Amino acid sequence: MCGIVAYVGPKDAAPILLEGLQRLEYRGYDSAGLAVVNAKSLKTRKVKGRVADLAAAVPAKFKGTIGIGHTRWATHGAPSDVNAHPHIDQEQRIAVVHNGIIENADELRRRLEGEGVKFESETDSEVLSQLIGRMVKETESLREAVLRALKSVVGTYGIAVIDEQRPGEIVVARNGSPIVLGLGEKEMFAASDVAALIRYTRQVVHLEDGELAVIKADGFNTFTSDARETAKEPFTVDWDAGHYDNGGYEHYLLKEISEQPDTVARTLRGRIDDRFHIAHLGGLNMDARETRSFRRVKIIGCGSAYYSGQMGAQLIEELARIPADAEPASEFRYRSPVVEPDTLYVAISQSGETYDTLAAVQELKRKGGRVLGIVNTVGSAIARETDGGIYLHAGPEVSVASTKAFISTAVAFALLALHLGRVRDLSPADGRRICEGLRRLPEQIKEILTLEDRIKELAKKYADAPGMMFVGRVRGYPVAREGAQKLKEISYVHAEAYPASELKHGPLALISPELPTVAIVPDDELLDKNLTTLGEIRARHGRILMVGHRTSEAADDCIVVPKNQVELDPILLTIPLQLFAYHAAVALDRDVDRPRNLAKSVTVE
Ligand code: F6R
């Protein structure tokens, strides 16, 4: 998705902005641009392509101690130099970078064109620069001009605005698209993502929806869209620049897969109580009585977050015996859901900024729902909107495809299920069994990672298939869905996940030597049924890669992972599928960390 970075202070802005934009590259983009002000003169550079192309296009004389930068992910108008941000007003005085979508852009554009304004680009964002440009002439105050302009805007935005006549201040505003301020020593930053600031400061302030800020080298002030001042306390981000490096790995994705023994240990740290065999989850903000009162759990999230929610629902039903299900947040928010007082809602998001999930949380809150968040990014919008929750502590996830956040979310659900179970009917003996199982996960993940060479070979063997089927039963089904998701998004090989039990109700027709199947076959009470399914596939000459706890003659190839408790096995069974997708994508020479058409955090509808 689009990225914003802004700087005001004593230093040369362009290198800082370029560095910040590089840190945002992981979010996905197609063009990039910068604007700086020097001696009351506005300069811009914009290019279709990479931040490196922009850096090459910035001349040595591109000086200025205040500036804004942007990486664009096209929504209105194709990727091009002209459509890239910053957008400038007709008088060439105001520069604006914008994330989000202006819904009434056509109407505003028509109105402005009727008043003689000439537009350069096809973007919705240019209406902002043109509007602010007109207002600033009337008010001679950038803050006032932005406030007034935003009154006529319908849609979502995170913006940063500079005025060549006021080279000491930047105005930023947030409505649905994140903006975070970074506090430095006699310098200030703003960005759409902490990643852009982390090299310069760890002191940050998140803006709320409907909030604006004026930032200057010596500080900032925040206020609402009706001009009421707000008070904000900075907080310290516990990630540092090192978390954003690839650590010597060829790809961030491989780094993040390999980190999982540590990230799972961090998700678990301090949360398992071996005396009472319970989970300590202080962030839930619920006492035992309240925790007992829920009769249903509804989990929402998008994409892989939703699949981890399916895993979570299964864990909660099994361990706590509370009916639980997961639904894509993107669907949930549009179907006017019935919100019940005795349902516990759980929103999942690695970034904490996914717009569909955030909108679903806001809808739930409007209707009085009790919502917990399982979120990786501390202080993010979803973390702030929810009544409590569990932070993953997995560290920043840079590669577009989610791996370590997926696994940590599943682990967080196991803790939540243990917690819900132990205030209900889960026995101390079962509680102990789960606690022991959770403690073993990091070591077992390490063991699975040692299978990488073998998985790489298998990935090469299967990568040239035109498509793949992924099947799993009950606990294995979310594993299959996540395995298919990883493969399709990074290798572009079509992959479809099906419950193994449903195969004979339709998709069996597809089985042939050309369409291999990845079968998730844990050693659980459904083992025999799963082996029967393998037989059915085999009888249709389908090739089978089995992922489970044993080998089987029914499969062509097997990946055997260590066994844990049946309820926790899906977590471990997912890891080889991450490596499989990674090596298939490498074998096919794909852009592993930045797959085509995708963005790291989807902050638009
Ligand atoms: C898949 C993937 C996406 C995200 C989804 C939700 O690998 O990364 O499907 O899981 O866009 O993102 P978050 O968790 O940030 O809300």
XYZ file of C-alpha atoms and ligand atoms in Angstrom:
621
model
C 0.000 0.000 0.000
C 1.010 3.639 -0.278
C 3.595 4.992 2.128
C 4.192 8.471 3.539
C 7.258 9.981 5.118
C 7.794 13.610 6.165
C 10.675 15.509 7.774
C 11.280 18.957 9.252
C 14.479 19.885 11.074
C 18.004 21.153 10.539
C 19.193 18.414 8.165
C 18.943 17.896 4.448
C 15.503 16.306 3.986
C 15.912 14.321 0.747
C 18.289 11.575 2.022
C 16.115 11.095 5.120
C 12.970 10.860 3.013
C 14.595 8.407 0.591
C 15.800 6.231 3.464
C 12.286 6.316 4.969
C 10.725 5.381 1.626
C 13.124 2.462 1.299
C 11.928 1.201 4.666
C 8.368 1.336 3.333
C 9.143 -0.569 0.140
C 8.007 -3.810 1.738
C 4.430 -2.556 1.786
C 4.218 -2.775 -2.015
C 4.132 0.186 -4.438
C 4.568 1.125 -8.081
C 5.918 4.685 -8.058
C 7.591 7.119 -5.698
C 8.144 10.839 -5.240
C 9.535 13.617 -3.054
C 8.975 17.316 -2.477
C 11.230 19.676 -0.516
C 11.162 23.408 0.126
C 14.265 25.556 -0.033
C 14.304 29.337 0.217
C 10.557 29.427 -0.306
C 10.820 27.403 -3.471
C 9.097 24.043 -3.884
C 10.901 21.237 -5.740
C 9.476 17.839 -6.611
C 10.704 14.616 -8.231
C 8.423 11.696 -9.091
C 9.070 8.474 -10.929
C 7.249 5.327 -11.893
C 9.322 2.468 -10.514
C 11.445 1.840 -7.470
C 12.732 4.141 -4.737
C 16.202 3.460 -6.183
C 15.002 5.005 -9.476
C 13.753 8.026 -7.557
C 17.081 8.350 -5.722
C 18.856 8.281 -9.086
C 16.529 10.995 -10.416
C 17.095 13.364 -7.475
C 19.777 15.913 -8.439
C 22.552 16.942 -6.050
C 20.996 20.392 -5.804
C 17.739 19.005 -4.453
C 18.234 20.683 -1.076
C 15.756 21.664 1.628
C 15.318 21.022 5.343
C 11.625 20.231 5.094
C 10.010 17.686 2.802
C 7.511 14.934 2.156
C 7.883 11.613 0.315
C 5.545 8.933 -0.956
C 5.379 5.453 -2.396
C 2.201 4.965 -4.429
C 0.130 1.856 -5.007
C -2.156 2.787 -7.906
C -5.906 2.942 -7.350
C -7.078 5.926 -9.476
C -5.010 6.165 -12.667
C -2.234 3.858 -13.832
C 1.260 3.942 -12.335
C 3.104 6.841 -14.025
C 5.396 9.766 -13.214
C 2.471 12.181 -13.347
C 0.161 10.119 -11.172
C 2.888 9.609 -8.571
C 2.755 11.807 -5.439
C 3.398 14.504 -4.214
C 0.629 16.389 -5.982
C 1.002 20.100 -6.405
C -1.655 22.805 -6.654
C -2.071 24.971 -9.712
C 0.003 27.798 -8.207
C 2.802 25.295 -7.493
C 2.819 26.318 -3.856
C 1.321 23.367 -1.990
C 2.530 19.743 -2.108
C 0.462 16.863 -0.759
C 1.077 13.149 -0.293
C -1.999 11.033 0.301
C -2.808 7.465 1.331
C -6.415 6.284 1.110
C -9.271 6.988 -1.285
C -11.218 10.209 -1.784
C -14.702 8.967 -2.572
C -16.123 12.273 -3.831
C -13.031 13.061 -5.928
C -14.996 13.197 -9.212
C -17.474 15.693 -7.836
C -14.727 17.855 -6.291
C -12.699 17.721 -9.483
C -15.692 18.840 -11.578
C -16.334 21.707 -9.169
C -12.723 22.835 -9.198
C -12.461 22.503 -12.980
C -15.601 24.639 -13.227
C -13.682 27.279 -11.254
C -10.833 27.128 -13.757
C -8.459 24.716 -12.019
C -6.364 22.600 -14.392
C -5.560 19.074 -13.176
C -2.352 17.300 -14.130
C -3.019 13.745 -13.014
C -5.819 11.191 -13.061
C -5.616 10.612 -9.322
C -8.225 11.240 -6.660
C -5.428 12.694 -4.502
C -4.829 15.751 -6.648
C -8.141 17.246 -5.526
C -6.499 17.622 -2.112
C -3.574 19.702 -3.342
C -5.848 21.815 -5.530
C -8.375 22.348 -2.744
C -5.730 23.198 -0.152
C -4.015 25.460 -2.701
C -7.216 27.487 -3.104
C -7.899 27.636 0.635
C -4.379 28.731 1.551
C -4.744 31.821 -0.613
C -7.830 32.790 1.375
C -6.564 31.959 4.867
C -2.780 32.366 4.633
C -2.620 29.585 7.243
C -1.692 26.085 6.172
C -3.414 24.552 9.208
C -6.625 26.483 8.468
C -6.449 25.649 4.754
C -6.131 21.911 5.439
C -8.947 21.986 8.004
C -11.247 23.753 5.560
C -10.322 21.595 2.596
C -10.922 18.383 4.513
C -14.439 19.543 5.398
C -15.514 18.990 1.794
C -13.711 15.640 1.444
C -15.466 12.283 1.800
C -13.244 9.212 2.063
C -10.174 7.922 3.794
C -6.883 9.682 4.060
C -3.538 9.940 5.704
C -1.911 13.100 4.340
C 1.157 15.262 4.748
C 1.136 18.792 3.323
C 3.815 21.449 2.876
C 3.554 25.058 1.737
C 6.498 26.787 0.063
C 5.543 30.018 1.819
C 5.770 28.317 5.262
C 8.945 26.264 5.128
C 8.951 25.513 8.873
C 5.825 23.386 9.221
C 4.122 20.286 7.902
C 0.436 19.598 8.411
C -0.616 15.951 8.648
C -4.087 14.454 9.025
C -5.542 11.021 9.505
C -8.898 9.514 8.666
C -8.806 5.778 8.077
C -5.155 5.696 6.926
C -2.456 5.618 9.585
C -0.226 8.566 10.439
C 2.401 8.390 13.131
C 4.589 11.271 14.338
C 8.224 10.682 15.255
C 9.905 12.942 17.816
C 13.583 13.707 17.321
C 16.156 16.126 18.764
C 15.111 19.483 17.288
C 13.586 17.628 14.368
C 10.255 15.949 13.716
C 9.131 13.166 11.427
C 5.806 11.789 10.297
C 5.039 8.606 8.411
C 2.338 6.100 7.621
C 4.331 3.328 9.295
C 6.795 3.291 12.189
C 9.215 1.390 9.912
C 10.049 4.658 8.118
C 11.052 6.417 11.350
C 12.784 3.747 13.324
C 16.275 4.654 12.188
C 15.850 8.167 13.551
C 13.616 7.877 16.592
C 11.641 5.410 18.679
C 9.497 8.089 20.338
C 6.207 8.130 18.469
C 2.675 9.485 18.639
C -0.186 7.859 16.729
C -2.901 10.124 15.358
C -6.507 9.019 15.748
C -9.054 9.135 12.968
C -10.272 12.714 12.545
C -7.092 14.101 14.091
C -4.533 16.486 12.563
C -1.137 17.767 13.631
C 1.182 20.622 12.808
C 4.769 19.490 13.125
C 7.753 21.816 13.369
C 11.416 21.189 14.155
C 10.850 22.059 17.813
C 7.644 20.085 18.408
C 4.088 19.405 17.387
C 0.519 20.119 18.297
C -2.496 17.957 17.568
C -6.134 18.922 17.134
C -9.426 17.542 15.846
C -11.160 18.322 12.575
C -13.299 20.864 14.458
C -10.087 22.585 15.624
C -10.145 21.429 19.280
C -6.624 20.889 20.644
C -5.851 17.314 21.774
C -3.199 16.102 24.227
C -0.988 13.204 23.146
C 1.599 11.262 25.087
C 4.511 9.842 23.062
C 5.344 6.197 23.571
C 8.526 4.258 22.906
C 8.499 1.631 20.177
C 10.328 -1.503 21.284
C 11.459 -2.468 17.777
C 14.681 -1.030 16.439
C 16.203 -0.632 12.993
C 17.864 -4.083 13.253
C 14.444 -5.718 13.244
C 13.930 -4.377 9.747
C 17.177 -5.780 8.297
C 17.220 -9.017 6.357
C 19.857 -10.429 8.734
C 21.978 -11.816 5.914
C 19.177 -13.934 4.472
C 18.490 -13.743 0.772
C 14.869 -12.796 1.435
C 12.957 -11.369 4.366
C 10.513 -14.234 3.964
C 13.176 -16.830 4.714
C 14.444 -14.729 7.606
C 10.936 -14.537 9.043
C 10.304 -18.267 8.612
C 13.648 -19.020 10.269
C 12.967 -16.678 13.178
C 9.921 -18.617 14.286
C 11.492 -20.564 17.170
C 12.305 -17.161 18.722
C 9.118 -15.373 17.784
C 6.969 -18.196 19.182
C 9.043 -18.129 22.374
C 8.344 -14.374 22.587
C 4.608 -14.868 22.105
C 4.660 -17.402 24.939
C 7.032 -15.538 27.269
C 5.581 -14.955 30.732
C 2.189 -16.246 29.698
C 2.256 -19.889 30.838
C 1.579 -20.631 34.505
C 2.883 -24.120 35.318
C 1.430 -24.075 38.814
C -2.210 -23.866 37.815
C -1.726 -24.822 34.142
C -3.325 -21.621 32.929
C -2.383 -18.789 30.623
C -1.669 -15.281 31.928
C -3.171 -12.816 29.499
C -3.338 -9.557 31.406
C -4.098 -7.565 28.254
C -7.552 -9.133 27.941
C -8.829 -6.816 30.688
C -11.443 -9.367 31.807
C -11.936 -11.031 35.176
C -12.774 -14.734 35.530
C -16.508 -14.097 35.933
C -16.684 -12.106 32.725
C -14.498 -14.635 30.929
C -16.990 -17.345 31.871
C -19.973 -15.362 30.640
C -19.405 -15.742 26.880
C -21.454 -18.333 25.047
C -19.875 -17.914 21.647
C -16.645 -16.693 20.094
C -16.618 -14.993 16.716
C -13.255 -14.396 15.073
C -12.641 -11.965 12.227
C -9.585 -11.199 10.111
C -8.548 -11.021 6.454
C -6.517 -13.409 4.311
C -4.009 -15.389 6.315
C -5.211 -13.701 9.502
C -8.622 -15.237 8.794
C -7.074 -18.699 8.301
C -5.238 -18.368 11.613
C -8.638 -17.449 13.046
C -10.033 -20.731 11.727
C -7.250 -22.489 13.570
C -8.129 -20.420 16.637
C -11.821 -21.289 16.439
C -10.928 -24.966 16.362
C -8.650 -24.561 19.414
C -11.315 -22.672 21.370
C -14.015 -25.230 20.596
C -11.756 -28.110 21.554
C -10.170 -26.702 24.689
C -12.865 -24.398 26.024
C -15.908 -26.114 24.517
C -17.359 -22.763 23.436
C -18.888 -22.642 19.952
C -16.465 -20.610 17.862
C -16.117 -19.721 14.228
C -14.070 -17.434 12.003
C -15.214 -15.233 9.144
C -13.397 -12.880 6.766
C -13.649 -9.398 8.305
C -14.095 -8.035 4.783
C -17.402 -9.940 4.483
C -18.525 -9.574 8.064
C -18.500 -5.783 7.989
C -20.832 -5.600 4.988
C -23.521 -8.010 6.081
C -24.966 -6.022 8.964
C -23.997 -8.690 11.499
C -26.162 -9.468 14.502
C -24.055 -8.458 17.485
C -24.842 -10.419 20.624
C -23.903 -9.420 24.178
C -22.754 -12.912 25.147
C -20.449 -13.305 22.154
C -16.756 -12.555 22.469
C -15.442 -11.039 19.247
C -11.767 -11.427 18.352
C -10.159 -9.356 15.591
C -6.833 -10.530 14.187
C -4.334 -8.359 12.380
C -0.568 -8.480 12.040
C -0.351 -4.832 10.961
C -3.236 -3.631 13.077
C -4.151 -1.366 10.170
C -6.092 -3.553 7.708
C -8.994 -1.340 6.782
C -11.629 -4.073 6.450
C -10.754 -5.489 9.856
C -10.663 -2.048 11.442
C -14.051 -1.171 9.938
C -15.512 -4.458 11.235
C -14.164 -3.677 14.729
C -15.664 -0.196 14.587
C -19.035 -1.636 13.516
C -18.897 -4.112 16.405
C -18.066 -1.351 18.863
C -20.908 0.824 17.582
C -23.253 -2.064 18.293
C -21.849 -2.607 21.780
C -19.844 -5.773 21.023
C -16.957 -6.833 23.261
C -13.921 -7.037 20.966
C -10.450 -8.364 21.666
C -7.535 -7.872 19.291
C -4.754 -10.292 18.434
C -2.312 -7.857 16.901
C 1.408 -7.666 16.203
C 1.931 -3.924 15.848
C 1.832 -2.221 19.225
C -0.247 0.966 19.284
C -1.782 0.289 15.838
C -5.349 1.323 15.034
C -6.926 -2.092 15.716
C -4.998 -2.438 18.978
C -6.311 0.948 20.034
C -9.912 0.306 18.987
C -10.292 -3.028 20.768
C -11.227 -3.485 24.443
C -8.134 -5.556 25.172
C -6.174 -8.323 23.563
C -2.966 -10.187 23.028
C 0.112 -8.706 21.407
C 2.118 -11.228 19.391
C 5.568 -9.705 20.065
C 6.757 -11.344 16.838
C 8.707 -8.234 15.761
C 8.060 -6.420 12.484
C 7.010 -8.613 9.579
C 8.495 -7.142 6.420
C 7.850 -9.724 3.710
C 4.405 -9.282 2.175
C 3.432 -12.903 2.809
C 2.684 -13.493 6.454
C 4.537 -16.349 8.158
C 5.767 -15.641 11.674
C 2.695 -13.512 12.482
C 0.448 -16.365 11.311
C 2.181 -18.855 13.587
C 2.309 -16.475 16.547
C -1.401 -15.750 16.099
C -2.170 -19.471 16.228
C -0.027 -19.710 19.385
C -1.869 -16.721 20.899
C -5.142 -18.531 20.167
C -3.849 -21.617 21.937
C -3.149 -19.419 24.983
C -6.592 -17.824 24.719
C -8.251 -21.242 24.368
C -6.333 -22.497 27.400
C -7.399 -19.419 29.348
C -11.069 -19.745 28.343
C -10.921 -23.492 28.961
C -9.386 -23.304 32.419
C -12.035 -20.886 33.710
C -14.554 -23.422 32.443
C -14.227 -27.186 32.268
C -10.733 -27.902 30.989
C -9.176 -30.127 33.639
C -5.831 -29.312 35.287
C -4.424 -32.446 33.622
C -5.445 -31.236 30.167
C -4.237 -27.764 31.086
C -0.836 -29.241 31.958
C -0.775 -31.222 28.734
C -1.355 -28.044 26.690
C 1.167 -25.992 28.707
C 3.802 -28.683 28.116
C 2.923 -28.808 24.449
C 3.217 -25.035 24.094
C 6.627 -25.048 25.755
C 7.877 -27.636 23.278
C 6.871 -25.638 20.194
C 10.037 -23.521 19.721
C 12.341 -26.579 19.800
C 10.073 -28.527 17.477
C 9.942 -25.624 15.017
C 13.763 -25.653 15.032
C 13.644 -29.346 14.174
C 11.278 -28.701 11.254
C 13.568 -25.969 9.944
C 16.346 -28.557 9.625
C 14.211 -30.209 6.916
C 14.708 -27.211 4.662
C 17.002 -28.897 2.115
C 14.611 -31.786 1.624
C 11.634 -29.397 1.329
C 13.577 -27.329 -1.192
C 14.056 -30.424 -3.363
C 10.365 -31.212 -3.164
C 9.413 -27.626 -3.969
C 11.580 -27.767 -7.106
C 9.987 -31.070 -8.069
C 6.425 -29.766 -7.774
C 6.929 -26.112 -8.766
C 6.277 -26.681 -12.457
C 2.771 -28.061 -11.853
C 0.093 -25.792 -13.336
C -1.779 -25.929 -10.049
C -1.963 -27.765 -6.742
C -4.694 -29.030 -4.478
C -4.287 -28.752 -0.683
C -6.482 -30.983 1.468
C -6.937 -31.411 5.190
C -9.657 -32.599 7.535
C -10.971 -30.586 10.517
C -7.736 -29.494 12.283
C -5.844 -29.982 9.039
C -8.168 -27.817 6.946
C -6.907 -24.367 8.074
C -3.373 -25.725 7.560
C -4.305 -26.622 3.978
C -5.871 -23.200 3.413
C -2.815 -21.365 4.675
C -0.505 -23.654 2.669
C -2.465 -22.908 -0.514
C -2.519 -19.197 0.264
C 1.279 -19.045 0.712
C 1.923 -20.972 -2.483
C -0.392 -18.927 -4.674
C 0.617 -15.515 -3.403
C 4.368 -15.863 -3.737
C 4.836 -18.441 -6.506
C 1.692 -17.553 -8.569
C 0.961 -21.272 -8.896
C -2.767 -21.764 -8.637
C -3.528 -23.533 -5.385
C -6.881 -24.541 -4.039
C -7.604 -25.797 -0.539
C -10.431 -28.201 0.176
C -11.608 -30.105 3.213
C -10.427 -33.651 2.478
C -13.933 -34.880 3.277
C -15.389 -32.739 0.475
C -13.103 -34.006 -2.251
C -15.520 -36.602 -3.543
C -18.309 -34.030 -3.695
C -16.802 -32.269 -6.671
C -13.076 -31.513 -6.889
C -12.100 -35.167 -7.303
C -12.975 -34.555 -10.961
C -9.843 -32.394 -11.192
C -7.447 -35.051 -9.917
C -4.970 -36.198 -12.564
C -1.181 -36.617 -12.816
C -0.973 -32.913 -13.746
C -2.591 -31.664 -10.541
C -0.608 -32.771 -7.491
C -2.146 -32.717 -4.017
C -0.568 -31.627 -0.757
C -2.320 -33.656 1.923
C -2.220 -32.691 5.594
C -2.341 -35.975 7.484
C -1.757 -35.645 11.231
C -1.661 -38.652 13.508
C -5.036 -38.029 15.111
C -8.390 -39.761 15.270
C -8.970 -38.946 11.581
C -5.784 -40.629 10.331
C -7.564 -43.593 8.728
C -10.062 -41.352 6.989
C -7.258 -39.216 5.628
C -5.358 -42.255 4.384
C -8.525 -43.388 2.604
C -8.650 -40.006 0.859
C -5.040 -40.505 -0.272
C -6.116 -43.843 -1.736
C -8.902 -42.131 -3.672
C -6.484 -39.586 -5.108
C -3.972 -42.304 -5.942
C -6.628 -44.316 -7.758
C -7.099 -41.286 -10.084
C -3.315 -41.152 -10.726
C -2.921 -37.989 -8.669
C 0.551 -37.276 -7.261
C 0.603 -36.750 -3.489
C 2.909 -34.865 -1.157
C 1.907 -35.823 2.361
C 2.696 -33.645 5.371
C 2.169 -35.466 8.637
C 3.713 -37.485 11.426
C 4.644 -40.632 9.505
C 5.361 -41.757 5.983
C 2.803 -43.597 3.905
C 3.055 -45.705 0.784
C -0.086 -44.026 -0.442
C 1.917 -40.820 -0.990
C 4.656 -40.101 -3.536
C 6.566 -37.936 -1.089
C 6.309 -37.319 2.632
C 7.400 -34.571 5.000
C 7.400 -35.838 8.562
C 7.188 -33.277 11.365
C 7.533 -33.827 15.123
C 4.360 -34.607 17.012
C 2.921 -32.390 19.729
C -0.535 -32.478 21.316
C -3.232 -33.064 18.684
C -4.728 -29.620 19.318
C -1.355 -27.914 18.715
C -0.181 -30.027 15.785
C -1.707 -27.708 13.139
C 0.772 -25.009 14.190
C 3.733 -27.271 13.412
C 2.217 -28.734 10.248
C 2.048 -25.219 8.754
C 5.814 -24.590 8.922
C 6.896 -27.001 6.121
C 4.266 -25.453 3.863
C 5.849 -22.024 4.365
C 9.227 -23.428 3.297
C 7.604 -25.277 0.411
C 5.971 -22.086 -0.903
C 9.177 -20.111 -0.398
C 11.350 -22.561 -2.339
C 8.745 -23.000 -5.074
C 8.705 -19.208 -5.514
C 12.523 -19.071 -5.609
C 12.613 -21.940 -8.122
C 10.191 -19.985 -10.317
C 12.276 -16.828 -9.905
C 9.495 -14.782 -8.338
C 9.830 -11.528 -6.423
C 9.438 -13.420 -3.148
C 9.171 -10.514 -0.722
C 7.086 -8.286 -2.974
C 4.708 -10.497 -4.938
C 2.919 -8.810 -7.811
C -0.347 -6.949 -7.133
C -0.077 -7.357 -3.370
C 0.635 -4.951 -0.545
C 1.776 -5.638 2.989
C -0.986 -3.847 4.759
C -4.228 -3.224 2.968
C -5.362 0.137 4.276
C -8.043 0.685 1.630
C -11.426 -1.015 1.192
C -1.021 -13.394 3.360
C -1.138 -12.084 3.915
C -2.469 -11.406 3.922
C -2.714 -10.792 5.300
C -4.005 -9.968 5.299
C -4.308 -9.378 6.673
O 0.260 -13.906 3.475
O -0.180 -11.541 4.383
O -3.488 -12.282 3.567
O -2.767 -11.832 6.241
O -3.920 -8.940 4.364
O -3.285 -8.546 7.118
P -3.181 -8.124 8.624
O -2.877 -9.331 9.421
O -2.092 -7.098 8.677
O -4.520 -7.548 9.017
